[in-house]
Coordinates of C-alpha atoms in Angstrom, one line a residue:
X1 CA 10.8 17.1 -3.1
X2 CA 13.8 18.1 -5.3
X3 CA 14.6 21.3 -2.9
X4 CA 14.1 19.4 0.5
X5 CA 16.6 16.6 -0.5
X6 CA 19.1 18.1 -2.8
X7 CA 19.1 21.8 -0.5
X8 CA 17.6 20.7 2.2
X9 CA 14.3 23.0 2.2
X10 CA 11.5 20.9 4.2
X11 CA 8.2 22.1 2.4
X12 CA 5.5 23.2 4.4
X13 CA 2.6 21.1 2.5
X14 CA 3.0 18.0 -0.2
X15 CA 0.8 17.5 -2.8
X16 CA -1.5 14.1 -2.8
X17 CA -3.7 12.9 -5.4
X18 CA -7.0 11.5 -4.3
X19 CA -7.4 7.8 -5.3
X20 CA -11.1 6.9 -5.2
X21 CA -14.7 8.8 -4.2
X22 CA -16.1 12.1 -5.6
X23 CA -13.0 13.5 -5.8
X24 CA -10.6 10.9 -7.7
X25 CA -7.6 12.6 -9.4
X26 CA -8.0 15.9 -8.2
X27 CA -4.5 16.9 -6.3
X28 CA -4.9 18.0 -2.6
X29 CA -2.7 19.9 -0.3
X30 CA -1.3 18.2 2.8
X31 CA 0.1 20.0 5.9
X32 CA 3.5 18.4 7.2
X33 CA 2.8 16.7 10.7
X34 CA 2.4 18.1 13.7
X35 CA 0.8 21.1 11.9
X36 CA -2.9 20.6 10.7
X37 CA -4.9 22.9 8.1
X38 CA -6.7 25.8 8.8
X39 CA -8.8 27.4 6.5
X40 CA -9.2 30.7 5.4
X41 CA -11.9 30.8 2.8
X42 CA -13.3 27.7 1.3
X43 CA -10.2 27.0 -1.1
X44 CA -6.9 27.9 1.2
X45 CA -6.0 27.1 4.3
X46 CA -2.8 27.5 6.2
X47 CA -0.9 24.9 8.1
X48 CA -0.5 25.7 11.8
X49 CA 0.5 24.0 14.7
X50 CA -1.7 21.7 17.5
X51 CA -0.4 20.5 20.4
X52 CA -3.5 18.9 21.5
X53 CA -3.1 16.8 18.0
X54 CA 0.5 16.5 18.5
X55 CA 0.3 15.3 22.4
X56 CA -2.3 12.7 21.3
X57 CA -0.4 11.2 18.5
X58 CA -0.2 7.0 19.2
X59 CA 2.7 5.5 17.9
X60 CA 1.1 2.1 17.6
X61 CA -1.0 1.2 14.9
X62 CA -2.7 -2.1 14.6
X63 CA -2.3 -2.7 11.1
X64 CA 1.4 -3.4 11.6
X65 CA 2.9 -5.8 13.2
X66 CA 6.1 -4.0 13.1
X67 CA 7.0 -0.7 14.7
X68 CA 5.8 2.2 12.4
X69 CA 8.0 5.4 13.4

């Protein structure tokens, strides 16, 4: 986060620590929107692109009352 706004380098993936379930505090990997992950074997993936995600996106969301953008 550092890089992307001191230098302006976007990273390709941000790390996210689960909250609840099986999996609570482990740190995940998450692919910067449009992209979507891809895996290669069952512990890396690769974030690529998908239009058909990306042409589908809704930009309302229920939740909110207010514009989310």
């Amino acid at each position: 986060m550092i890089n992307w706004v001191e230098q302006g380098v976007k990273p390709a993936r941000l790390n996210a620590t689960v909250s609840s379930g099986d999996y609570s505090g482990e740190i995940q990997q998450l692919c910067q929107w449009p992209t979507r992950p891809v895996w290669t074997s069952d512990s890396d993936f690769n974030c690529v692109f998908d239009q058909a995600s990306y042409e589908s996106w809704q930009y309302e969301l229920n939740a909110w009352k207010i514009p989310v953008y």
